[in-house]
């Protein structure tokens, strides 16, 4: 292991001009492997024939039980001092069964809506345990290759490194689907595996994949760059389906990504990697703030130009042939470009006293919540309201003067819950703690024993009861979320508008008119934000003529442009029809 550590240390020293990299402690350059005891009489046999007989007796129809048996077996062998040849052959014999079980166990959680049920969470925990055991098993093979042989086989070394790195990547992918924090030291292990492959010139050596649904051949560099691209996309801001799509695209883009050595020309807005730490890819300016010394720069210029070209071609109606039959969606491209091109937003810290918000999730709940708050606001003194509006930073008086929005704000009949049956239902209010406030929204936290049914892309209505400067309900969208059992749910909300109006939109089906909930958002000239209408998802299309109830009057509008669409709502620009 000392030889491997020295090689890794030397390659790090050669790639950096900072002298602090030249004398790193050897104990910080190794892999995390367990202590192994001698083979005893009750130790399992690693002969391929014996393993195949054991596999034939596994309940393969019960993937969960099979995964537990495989995990127990590999975990046990990881603590026994088998020879390198026996361990490597045993892991390779187990690989087809392992991949088959993992394929079935991942299918349900990755396609399941968040929050995950207890059964799904158990499946993910079992999957993670199996992947960790497999990764450690191959890491033991790597250590034995570097310590027991003078000239290690590059083919065997590349295979062990690739298999271990692939398993760690699958663990990271499961955390993205759970919106949870990664396992401690996982990024450190990923960096070390790549550095070993780089130091022994086998990072680009092709390794045959056993899983049939993955590319036929892979490499250490390919797996490493794929994990970097996945992390750079900020998976906590993506839906589960978008994470799956992103994984497919990362397999295509990873071939064109080449890591570069850091230089004096490195811009503060670039993303970098410090392979001597347990840190994931980060912006260079943040790395400097954290007193890290990144070694590798991630050049995204070529990829950004390609995505911009695809996006521009889509707007122009030009069809670009998809690579490998798969092309990223416009929504995914916009999310990636937003994350890669924008600098970090400034944050505005609150006072030490924790500020609480009342929030409700979903379009219907937000409709009723806004209706009730508007009705309560109308009961206050007009002079007091005008005084507050003059002191508010938002131009509230001008917001209410837009032609469409100004007409509906005076409609008292709209400040009622939607429908008699729905009026009897209680609005599910959540009391959230404000962790931080930015120029664009909030970072909120709610601690629950049971995860709240909240998803990325949900409409959320917010009301700050103790803030007299914000008497209205603001409307936002959940853009990212993170869940841990100890802290509960933390999620980010982008505020679309500081005020809104509850509306009823008429939907005609089979000759019958049905009133659906909607929210009118005013025009904000300072932000170049047009007046818009939030409706139920997939109810209306561009060009539809719909009616908005205004007491006994009906306002006819035409939906002119879809600004945004999610699984919970559609947001449209509109034009008023003049009779």
Coordinates of C-alpha atoms in Angstrom, one line a residue:
X1 CA 0.0 0.0 0.0
X2 CA 3.0 2.3 0.6
X3 CA 3.9 2.0 -3.0
X4 CA 0.5 3.0 -4.2
X5 CA 0.4 5.9 -1.7
X6 CA 3.7 7.2 -2.9
X7 CA 2.6 7.1 -6.6
X8 CA -0.6 8.9 -5.8
X9 CA 1.4 11.5 -3.7
X10 CA 3.9 12.0 -6.6
X11 CA 1.2 12.6 -9.2
X12 CA -0.6 15.1 -7.0
X13 CA 2.7 16.9 -6.4
X14 CA 3.5 17.1 -10.1
X15 CA 0.0 18.5 -10.9
X16 CA 0.1 21.4 -8.4
X17 CA 2.5 24.2 -7.8
X18 CA 1.5 24.5 -4.2
X19 CA 4.2 23.1 -1.9
X20 CA 1.7 21.8 0.6
X21 CA 0.8 18.9 -1.7
X22 CA 4.4 17.6 -1.8
X23 CA 4.5 16.2 1.7
X24 CA 1.1 14.7 2.4
X25 CA 0.8 12.0 5.1
X26 CA 0.7 8.5 3.7
X27 CA -2.2 7.5 5.9
X28 CA -4.4 10.1 4.1
X29 CA -3.7 8.6 0.6
X30 CA -5.1 5.1 1.2
X31 CA -8.5 3.5 0.7
X32 CA -10.8 2.6 3.5
X33 CA -10.6 -1.2 3.7
X34 CA -11.4 -3.4 6.7
X35 CA -8.9 -5.5 8.7
X36 CA -8.8 -9.1 7.5
X37 CA -8.2 -12.2 9.6
X38 CA -6.8 -15.6 8.6
X39 CA -8.9 -18.2 6.8
X40 CA -10.6 -20.5 9.3
X41 CA -12.5 -23.8 9.0
X42 CA -15.9 -22.2 8.8
X43 CA -14.8 -19.6 6.3
X44 CA -16.8 -19.7 3.0
X45 CA -15.2 -21.3 0.0
X46 CA -14.4 -19.0 -3.0
X47 CA -14.1 -21.7 -5.6
X48 CA -16.1 -20.7 -8.6
X49 CA -17.9 -24.1 -8.7
X50 CA -18.9 -23.8 -5.0
X51 CA -20.1 -20.2 -5.6
X52 CA -22.2 -21.2 -8.6
X53 CA -23.9 -24.0 -6.6
X54 CA -24.6 -21.5 -3.8
X55 CA -26.1 -19.0 -6.4
X56 CA -28.4 -21.7 -7.8
X57 CA -29.9 -22.2 -4.3
X58 CA -30.7 -18.5 -3.9
X59 CA -34.4 -17.3 -4.1
X60 CA -33.8 -15.3 -7.2
X61 CA -37.5 -14.5 -7.5
X62 CA -37.2 -12.7 -4.2
X63 CA -34.8 -9.9 -5.1
X64 CA -34.7 -8.4 -1.6
X65 CA -33.8 -11.6 0.1
X66 CA -31.2 -12.4 -2.6
X67 CA -29.6 -9.0 -2.1
X68 CA -29.4 -9.6 1.7
X69 CA -27.8 -13.0 1.1
X70 CA -25.3 -11.5 -1.4
X71 CA -24.5 -8.6 1.0
X72 CA -23.9 -10.9 3.9
X73 CA -21.6 -13.2 1.9
X74 CA -19.5 -10.4 0.4
X75 CA -19.3 -8.6 3.7
X76 CA -18.0 -11.7 5.4
X77 CA -15.4 -12.4 2.7
X78 CA -14.2 -8.8 2.9
X79 CA -13.0 -9.5 6.5
X80 CA -11.1 -12.7 5.5
X81 CA -7.6 -12.7 4.1
X82 CA -8.2 -14.6 0.8
X83 CA -5.7 -14.5 -2.0
X84 CA -6.0 -11.9 -4.6
X85 CA -6.8 -14.4 -7.4
X86 CA -9.6 -16.1 -5.4
X87 CA -11.2 -12.9 -4.3
X88 CA -11.2 -11.3 -7.8
X89 CA -12.6 -14.5 -9.5
X90 CA -15.3 -14.8 -6.8
X91 CA -16.4 -11.2 -7.3
X92 CA -16.5 -11.6 -11.1
X93 CA -18.6 -14.8 -10.8
X94 CA -21.0 -13.0 -8.5
X95 CA -21.3 -9.9 -10.8
X96 CA -24.1 -11.2 -13.2
X97 CA -26.3 -12.1 -10.2
X98 CA -25.5 -8.8 -8.4
X99 CA -26.3 -6.7 -11.5
X100 CA -29.6 -8.6 -12.0
X101 CA -30.7 -8.0 -8.4
X102 CA -29.7 -4.4 -8.5
X103 CA -31.6 -3.8 -11.7
X104 CA -34.8 -5.0 -10.1
X105 CA -34.3 -3.3 -6.8
X106 CA -33.6 0.1 -8.4
X107 CA -36.5 0.0 -10.9
X108 CA -39.2 0.7 -8.3
X109 CA -37.5 3.4 -6.1
X110 CA -36.2 5.4 -9.1
X111 CA -39.6 5.5 -10.7
X112 CA -41.5 6.2 -7.4
X113 CA -42.7 9.7 -6.5
X114 CA -41.2 11.3 -3.4
X115 CA -41.7 11.0 -0.5
X116 CA -40.7 7.3 -0.5
X117 CA -42.6 4.7 1.4
X118 CA -40.9 2.7 4.1
X119 CA -40.8 -0.4 1.8
X120 CA -39.0 1.7 -0.9
X121 CA -36.6 3.2 1.7
X122 CA -35.8 -0.3 2.9
X123 CA -35.1 -1.4 -0.7
X124 CA -32.7 1.5 -1.2
X125 CA -30.9 0.8 2.1
X126 CA -30.4 -2.9 1.0
X127 CA -29.2 -1.7 -2.4
X128 CA -26.7 0.7 -0.8
X129 CA -25.4 -2.0 1.6
X130 CA -24.8 -4.4 -1.3
X131 CA -23.1 -1.7 -3.4
X132 CA -20.8 -0.7 -0.5
X133 CA -19.8 -4.4 0.0
X134 CA -19.0 -4.8 -3.7
X135 CA -17.0 -1.6 -3.8
X136 CA -15.0 -2.5 -0.8
X137 CA -14.3 -6.0 -2.2
X138 CA -12.8 -4.6 -5.4
X139 CA -10.9 -2.0 -3.4
X140 CA -9.3 -4.8 -1.4
X141 CA -8.3 -6.3 -4.8
X142 CA -6.7 -3.0 -5.7
X143 CA -4.7 -2.8 -2.5
X144 CA -3.5 -6.4 -3.0
X145 CA -2.5 -5.7 -6.6
X146 CA -0.4 -2.8 -5.6
X147 CA 1.2 -4.4 -2.5
X148 CA 1.7 -8.0 -3.5
X149 CA 2.9 -7.6 -7.1
X150 CA 5.9 -5.7 -8.3
X151 CA 4.3 -5.0 -11.7
X152 CA 0.5 -5.0 -11.3
X153 CA -1.5 -6.0 -14.3
X154 CA -3.0 -2.8 -15.8
X155 CA -6.0 -4.8 -17.1
X156 CA -6.8 -6.3 -13.7
X157 CA -6.1 -3.0 -12.0
X158 CA -8.4 -1.1 -14.4
X159 CA -11.2 -3.6 -13.9
X160 CA -11.1 -3.5 -10.1
X161 CA -10.9 0.3 -10.1
X162 CA -13.8 0.6 -12.6
X163 CA -16.0 -1.9 -10.8
X164 CA -15.5 -0.1 -7.4
X165 CA -16.0 3.3 -8.9
X166 CA -19.2 2.2 -10.7
X167 CA -20.6 0.9 -7.4
X168 CA -19.9 4.1 -5.6
X169 CA -21.5 6.0 -8.4
X170 CA -24.7 3.9 -8.0
X171 CA -24.7 4.8 -4.3
X172 CA -24.5 8.5 -5.2
X173 CA -27.3 8.1 -7.7
X174 CA -29.6 6.6 -5.0
X175 CA -28.9 9.6 -2.7
X176 CA -30.0 11.9 -5.6
X177 CA -33.3 10.0 -5.9
X178 CA -33.8 10.2 -2.1
X179 CA -32.7 13.9 -2.0
X180 CA -30.4 12.9 0.9
X181 CA -26.9 13.7 1.9
X182 CA -24.1 11.4 0.4
X183 CA -22.3 8.9 2.6
X184 CA -19.3 10.5 4.4
X185 CA -15.9 9.9 2.6
X186 CA -17.6 8.7 -0.6
X187 CA -16.2 11.5 -2.7
X188 CA -12.8 11.0 -1.1
X189 CA -12.9 7.3 -2.2
X190 CA -14.0 8.3 -5.7
X191 CA -11.1 10.7 -6.0
X192 CA -8.6 8.2 -4.8
X193 CA -9.7 5.5 -7.2
X194 CA -9.3 7.9 -10.1
X195 CA -5.9 9.1 -8.9
X196 CA -4.6 5.5 -8.6
X197 CA -5.8 4.8 -12.2
X198 CA -4.1 8.0 -13.4
X199 CA -0.8 7.3 -11.6
X200 CA -0.7 3.8 -13.2
X201 CA -1.8 5.0 -16.7
X202 CA -4.9 2.8 -16.8
X203 CA -7.7 5.4 -16.4
X204 CA -8.7 5.2 -20.0
X205 CA -8.3 1.5 -20.4
X206 CA -11.5 -0.2 -21.6
X207 CA -13.3 -2.5 -19.2
X208 CA -16.2 -4.7 -20.3
X209 CA -19.5 -4.0 -18.4
X210 CA -21.5 -7.0 -17.2
X211 CA -24.8 -5.1 -16.9
X212 CA -26.5 -5.4 -20.3
X213 CA -28.4 -2.0 -20.0
X214 CA -25.2 0.0 -19.6
X215 CA -22.6 0.8 -22.4
X216 CA -20.7 -2.3 -23.5
X217 CA -17.4 -0.9 -22.4
X218 CA -16.4 1.6 -19.7
X219 CA -13.3 3.0 -18.0
X220 CA -12.2 4.6 -14.8
X221 CA -12.1 8.0 -16.4
X222 CA -15.6 7.5 -17.9
X223 CA -17.2 6.6 -14.6
X224 CA -15.4 9.4 -12.8
X225 CA -16.4 12.1 -15.3
X226 CA -20.0 10.8 -15.3
X227 CA -20.3 11.3 -11.6
X228 CA -18.8 14.8 -11.9
X229 CA -21.4 15.7 -14.5
X230 CA -24.2 14.3 -12.4
X231 CA -23.2 16.3 -9.4
X232 CA -22.6 19.5 -11.4
X233 CA -26.3 19.3 -12.5
X234 CA -27.3 19.9 -8.9
X235 CA -29.6 16.8 -8.6
X236 CA -31.5 18.1 -5.6
X237 CA -33.2 20.6 -7.9
X238 CA -34.3 17.9 -10.3
X239 CA -37.3 15.5 -10.4
X240 CA -36.6 11.8 -10.2
X241 CA -37.4 11.4 -13.9
X242 CA -35.0 14.2 -14.7
X243 CA -32.3 12.6 -12.7
X244 CA -32.8 9.4 -14.8
X245 CA -32.6 11.5 -18.0
X246 CA -29.5 13.3 -16.8
X247 CA -27.8 10.0 -16.1
X248 CA -28.4 9.0 -19.8
X249 CA -27.0 12.3 -21.0
X250 CA -24.0 12.1 -18.7
X251 CA -23.0 8.8 -20.3
X252 CA -22.9 10.6 -23.6
X253 CA -21.2 13.8 -22.5
X254 CA -18.6 12.1 -20.3
X255 CA -16.7 11.0 -23.5
X256 CA -16.1 14.6 -24.5
X257 CA -15.1 15.9 -21.1
X258 CA -11.4 16.3 -20.3
X259 CA -10.2 17.4 -16.9
X260 CA -7.5 20.1 -17.0
X261 CA -4.7 21.0 -14.6
X262 CA -5.5 24.2 -12.7
X263 CA -3.6 27.3 -13.9
X264 CA -3.3 31.0 -13.3
X265 CA -5.9 31.6 -16.0
X266 CA -8.6 29.7 -14.1
X267 CA -11.7 31.9 -13.8
X268 CA -13.5 32.2 -10.4
X269 CA -16.7 31.0 -12.1
X270 CA -15.3 27.7 -13.2
X271 CA -16.0 24.4 -11.5
X272 CA -13.0 22.6 -10.0
X273 CA -12.1 19.4 -8.1
X274 CA -9.9 18.9 -5.1
X275 CA -9.1 15.2 -5.3
X276 CA -7.2 15.3 -1.9
X277 CA -10.4 16.0 0.0
X278 CA -13.9 14.6 0.6
X279 CA -15.4 17.4 -1.5
X280 CA -17.6 17.1 -4.6
X281 CA -17.0 19.5 -7.5
X282 CA -17.5 23.1 -6.6
X283 CA -17.0 26.6 -8.0
X284 CA -13.5 27.9 -7.9
X285 CA -14.4 31.0 -5.8
X286 CA -16.0 28.8 -3.2
X287 CA -13.0 26.5 -3.1
X288 CA -10.8 29.4 -2.3
X289 CA -13.1 30.6 0.4
X290 CA -12.9 27.1 2.0
X291 CA -9.1 27.2 1.8
X292 CA -9.0 24.2 -0.5
X293 CA -6.4 23.8 -3.2
X294 CA -8.2 22.3 -6.2
X295 CA -6.0 20.5 -8.7
X296 CA -8.3 19.9 -11.7
X297 CA -10.5 22.2 -13.6
X298 CA -13.8 21.0 -15.2
X299 CA -14.0 22.7 -18.6
X300 CA -17.7 23.1 -19.5
X301 CA -17.4 25.6 -22.4
X302 CA -17.8 23.1 -25.2
X303 CA -20.8 21.4 -23.5
X304 CA -22.4 24.7 -22.7
X305 CA -22.1 25.8 -26.4
X306 CA -23.7 22.5 -27.5
X307 CA -26.6 22.9 -25.1
X308 CA -27.2 26.5 -26.2
X309 CA -27.1 25.3 -29.8
X310 CA -29.8 22.7 -29.1
X311 CA -31.9 25.1 -27.2
X312 CA -31.7 27.8 -29.9
X313 CA -32.4 25.2 -32.7
X314 CA -35.5 24.1 -30.8
X315 CA -36.8 27.7 -30.7
X316 CA -36.1 28.0 -34.4
X317 CA -37.9 24.8 -35.2
X318 CA -34.8 23.1 -36.4
X319 CA -34.5 19.4 -35.5
X320 CA -31.1 18.2 -34.5
X321 CA -30.5 14.4 -34.7
X322 CA -30.2 12.9 -31.2
X323 CA -26.9 11.3 -30.1
X324 CA -27.4 7.6 -29.6
X325 CA -31.2 8.1 -30.1
X326 CA -31.5 10.3 -26.9
X327 CA -31.8 14.0 -26.8
X328 CA -32.1 16.2 -23.7
X329 CA -35.4 18.0 -23.1
X330 CA -35.5 21.8 -23.2
X331 CA -36.4 21.9 -19.5
X332 CA -33.4 19.9 -18.5
X333 CA -31.1 22.0 -20.7
X334 CA -32.4 25.2 -19.1
X335 CA -31.9 23.8 -15.6
X336 CA -28.3 22.8 -16.5
X337 CA -27.5 26.2 -18.1
X338 CA -29.0 28.0 -15.1
X339 CA -26.8 26.1 -12.7
X340 CA -23.6 26.4 -14.8
X341 CA -23.8 29.9 -16.1
X342 CA -25.2 31.8 -13.1
X343 CA -23.0 33.0 -10.2
X344 CA -23.9 32.2 -6.7
X345 CA -26.7 34.5 -5.5
X346 CA -26.1 36.7 -2.5
X347 CA -27.9 35.7 0.6
X348 CA -29.6 38.0 3.1
X349 CA -29.3 36.6 6.6
X350 CA -32.3 37.0 8.9
X351 CA -32.0 38.1 12.5
X352 CA -31.1 35.6 15.2
X353 CA -34.8 35.3 16.1
X354 CA -36.2 32.5 13.9
X355 CA -38.9 33.7 11.5
X356 CA -41.8 31.4 10.8
X357 CA -44.0 31.2 7.7
X358 CA -47.3 29.6 7.1
X359 CA -47.3 27.6 3.9
X360 CA -49.7 25.3 2.0
X361 CA -48.7 23.1 -0.9
X362 CA -50.6 22.5 -4.1
X363 CA -52.7 24.6 -6.4
X364 CA -56.0 23.9 -4.8
X365 CA -54.7 24.5 -1.2
X366 CA -53.0 27.7 -2.4
X367 CA -56.3 28.8 -4.0
X368 CA -58.2 28.5 -0.8
X369 CA -55.3 29.8 1.3
X370 CA -55.1 33.0 -0.8
X371 CA -58.9 33.4 -0.8
X372 CA -59.0 33.3 3.0
X373 CA -56.0 35.7 3.4
X374 CA -57.4 38.1 0.9
X375 CA -60.8 38.1 2.7
X376 CA -59.0 38.9 6.0
X377 CA -56.9 41.6 4.4
X378 CA -60.1 43.3 3.0
X379 CA -61.4 43.5 6.6
X380 CA -58.6 45.8 7.6
X381 CA -58.7 49.5 7.5
X382 CA -58.2 51.0 4.0
X383 CA -56.0 53.8 5.3
X384 CA -53.7 51.4 7.1
X385 CA -53.4 49.2 4.1
X386 CA -52.5 52.1 1.9
X387 CA -49.9 53.2 4.4
X388 CA -48.3 49.8 4.4
X389 CA -48.4 49.6 0.6
X390 CA -46.5 52.9 0.3
X391 CA -43.8 51.6 2.6
X392 CA -43.4 48.3 0.9
X393 CA -40.5 47.8 -1.5
X394 CA -42.8 46.1 -4.0
X395 CA -44.9 48.5 -6.2
X396 CA -48.1 47.1 -4.9
X397 CA -50.3 50.0 -6.0
X398 CA -49.1 49.7 -9.6
X399 CA -49.5 45.9 -9.5
X400 CA -53.2 46.2 -9.0
X401 CA -53.7 48.6 -12.0
X402 CA -53.0 46.1 -14.8
X403 CA -56.1 45.8 -17.0
X404 CA -56.9 42.2 -16.2
X405 CA -55.6 42.0 -12.6
X406 CA -57.2 45.2 -11.6
X407 CA -60.7 44.0 -12.6
X408 CA -60.6 40.8 -10.6
X409 CA -59.1 42.2 -7.4
X410 CA -62.4 43.9 -6.6
X411 CA -64.4 40.8 -7.0
X412 CA -65.4 39.8 -3.4
X413 CA -67.2 36.7 -4.6
X414 CA -63.8 35.2 -5.6
X415 CA -62.6 35.2 -2.0
X416 CA -64.5 32.0 -1.2
X417 CA -63.3 28.4 -1.2
X418 CA -63.8 26.5 -4.4
X419 CA -67.0 24.4 -4.2
X420 CA -69.2 23.4 -1.3
X421 CA -67.5 20.0 -0.8
X422 CA -64.1 21.5 -0.9
X423 CA -65.1 24.3 1.4
X424 CA -65.6 21.8 4.3
X425 CA -62.1 20.4 3.9
X426 CA -59.4 21.9 6.0
X427 CA -56.4 23.6 4.4
X428 CA -53.3 21.7 5.3
X429 CA -51.1 24.4 6.8
X430 CA -47.4 23.8 7.4
X431 CA -45.5 26.0 9.9
X432 CA -42.0 26.4 8.4
X433 CA -38.9 27.8 9.8
X434 CA -37.1 30.3 7.6
X435 CA -33.4 29.4 7.5
X436 CA -32.4 32.0 4.9
X437 CA -33.8 34.6 2.5
X438 CA -32.3 35.5 -0.9
X439 CA -33.4 38.1 -3.4
X440 CA -35.4 35.4 -5.2
X441 CA -37.0 33.3 -2.4
X442 CA -36.7 31.4 0.8
X443 CA -34.9 28.4 2.3
X444 CA -37.4 26.7 4.6
X445 CA -37.3 23.8 7.0
X446 CA -40.1 21.7 8.5
X447 CA -39.2 18.9 10.9
X448 CA -41.6 16.0 10.7
X449 CA -41.6 12.4 11.9
X450 CA -43.2 11.5 8.6
X451 CA -42.0 13.2 5.4
X452 CA -44.3 15.8 4.0
X453 CA -45.9 15.1 0.6
X454 CA -43.9 17.7 -1.2
X455 CA -42.2 17.5 -4.6
X456 CA -40.0 19.7 -6.8
X457 CA -42.3 21.8 -9.0
X458 CA -45.1 22.1 -6.5
X459 CA -47.0 25.4 -6.1
X460 CA -46.7 26.8 -2.6
X461 CA -48.5 29.7 -1.0
X462 CA -46.6 31.6 1.8
X463 CA -47.8 34.0 4.5
X464 CA -45.7 35.6 7.2
X465 CA -48.2 36.4 10.0
X466 CA -45.8 38.5 12.0
X467 CA -44.7 40.7 9.2
X468 CA -47.0 43.7 8.8
X469 CA -45.2 44.8 5.7
X470 CA -46.4 41.7 3.9
X471 CA -50.2 41.5 4.3
X472 CA -50.6 39.4 1.2
X473 CA -50.0 35.8 0.4
X474 CA -47.0 35.3 -1.9
X475 CA -46.9 32.5 -4.4
X476 CA -43.8 30.4 -5.2
X477 CA -42.5 27.1 -6.6
X478 CA -40.5 24.4 -4.8
X479 CA -37.2 24.3 -6.7
X480 CA -35.1 21.9 -4.6
X481 CA -35.5 19.8 -1.5
X482 CA -33.3 17.8 0.9
X483 CA -34.4 15.3 3.5
X484 CA -32.6 13.9 6.5
X485 CA -34.2 12.1 9.5
X486 CA -32.5 14.3 12.0
X487 CA -33.4 17.7 10.6
X488 CA -36.5 17.0 8.5
X489 CA -37.2 18.5 5.2
X490 CA -35.3 21.5 3.9
X491 CA -36.5 23.0 0.6
X492 CA -36.0 26.1 -1.5
X493 CA -38.8 28.2 -2.8
X494 CA -38.6 30.6 -5.7
X495 CA -41.2 33.4 -5.2
X496 CA -43.1 34.0 -8.4
X497 CA -45.1 37.0 -7.1
X498 CA -45.4 38.8 -3.8
X499 CA -49.2 38.8 -4.1
X500 CA -51.8 36.8 -6.0
X501 CA -55.5 36.6 -6.6
X502 CA -57.7 33.4 -6.4
X503 CA -59.6 32.8 -9.7
X504 CA -62.0 30.3 -11.1
X505 CA -61.4 29.2 -14.7
X506 CA -64.2 27.6 -16.7
X507 CA -63.4 24.3 -18.2
X508 CA -65.9 22.8 -20.7
X509 CA -66.1 19.0 -21.1
X510 CA -68.9 17.0 -22.7
X511 CA -71.1 20.2 -22.8
X512 CA -70.7 20.8 -19.0
X513 CA -68.8 23.7 -17.5
X514 CA -66.5 22.9 -14.6
X515 CA -64.9 25.5 -12.5
X516 CA -61.2 24.9 -11.8
X517 CA -59.0 26.7 -9.3
X518 CA -56.5 29.2 -10.6
X519 CA -54.2 31.9 -9.4
X520 CA -53.7 35.3 -11.1
X521 CA -50.2 36.7 -10.9
X522 CA -49.7 40.5 -11.6
X523 CA -47.4 42.1 -13.9
X524 CA -44.1 43.3 -12.3
X525 CA -42.5 45.8 -14.7
X526 CA -39.3 46.1 -12.6
X527 CA -38.6 42.4 -13.1
X528 CA -39.9 42.3 -16.7
X529 CA -42.4 39.7 -15.5
X530 CA -45.7 39.7 -17.4
X531 CA -49.1 39.1 -15.9
X532 CA -49.8 35.3 -15.9
X533 CA -52.3 32.7 -14.9
X534 CA -51.5 29.5 -12.9
X535 CA -53.9 26.6 -13.8
X536 CA -54.2 22.9 -13.2
X537 CA -51.6 20.8 -15.1
X538 CA -52.5 19.6 -18.6
X539 CA -56.0 21.2 -18.6
X540 CA -55.3 23.9 -21.1
X541 CA -53.1 24.5 -24.2
X542 CA -51.8 27.6 -26.0
X543 CA -54.5 29.2 -28.0
X544 CA -57.4 28.0 -25.8
X545 CA -60.2 30.5 -25.1
X546 CA -61.3 30.3 -21.4
X547 CA -63.5 32.3 -19.1
X548 CA -62.7 33.8 -15.8
X549 CA -65.7 34.3 -13.5
X550 CA -66.1 37.9 -12.1
X551 CA -69.2 37.8 -10.1
X552 CA -72.0 37.7 -12.6
X553 CA -69.7 38.8 -15.4
X554 CA -67.3 36.6 -17.3
X555 CA -63.9 37.7 -18.6
X556 CA -62.8 36.0 -21.8
X557 CA -59.1 35.5 -22.3
X558 CA -56.8 33.6 -24.7
X559 CA -53.8 31.7 -23.5
X560 CA -50.9 33.1 -25.7
X561 CA -47.8 31.4 -24.3
X562 CA -46.9 28.7 -21.8
X563 CA -44.3 30.1 -19.5
X564 CA -43.7 27.0 -17.4
X565 CA -45.2 23.6 -17.0
X566 CA -44.8 21.0 -14.2
X567 CA -46.7 18.0 -13.0
X568 CA -48.7 20.1 -10.6
X569 CA -49.5 23.3 -12.6
X570 CA -49.2 25.2 -15.9
X571 CA -48.3 28.9 -16.1
X572 CA -49.6 30.9 -19.1
X573 CA -49.4 34.4 -20.5
X574 CA -52.8 35.6 -21.8
X575 CA -54.6 38.2 -23.8
X576 CA -58.0 39.7 -23.0
X577 CA -60.6 39.1 -25.6
X578 CA -62.4 42.4 -26.5
X579 CA -66.0 41.8 -27.6

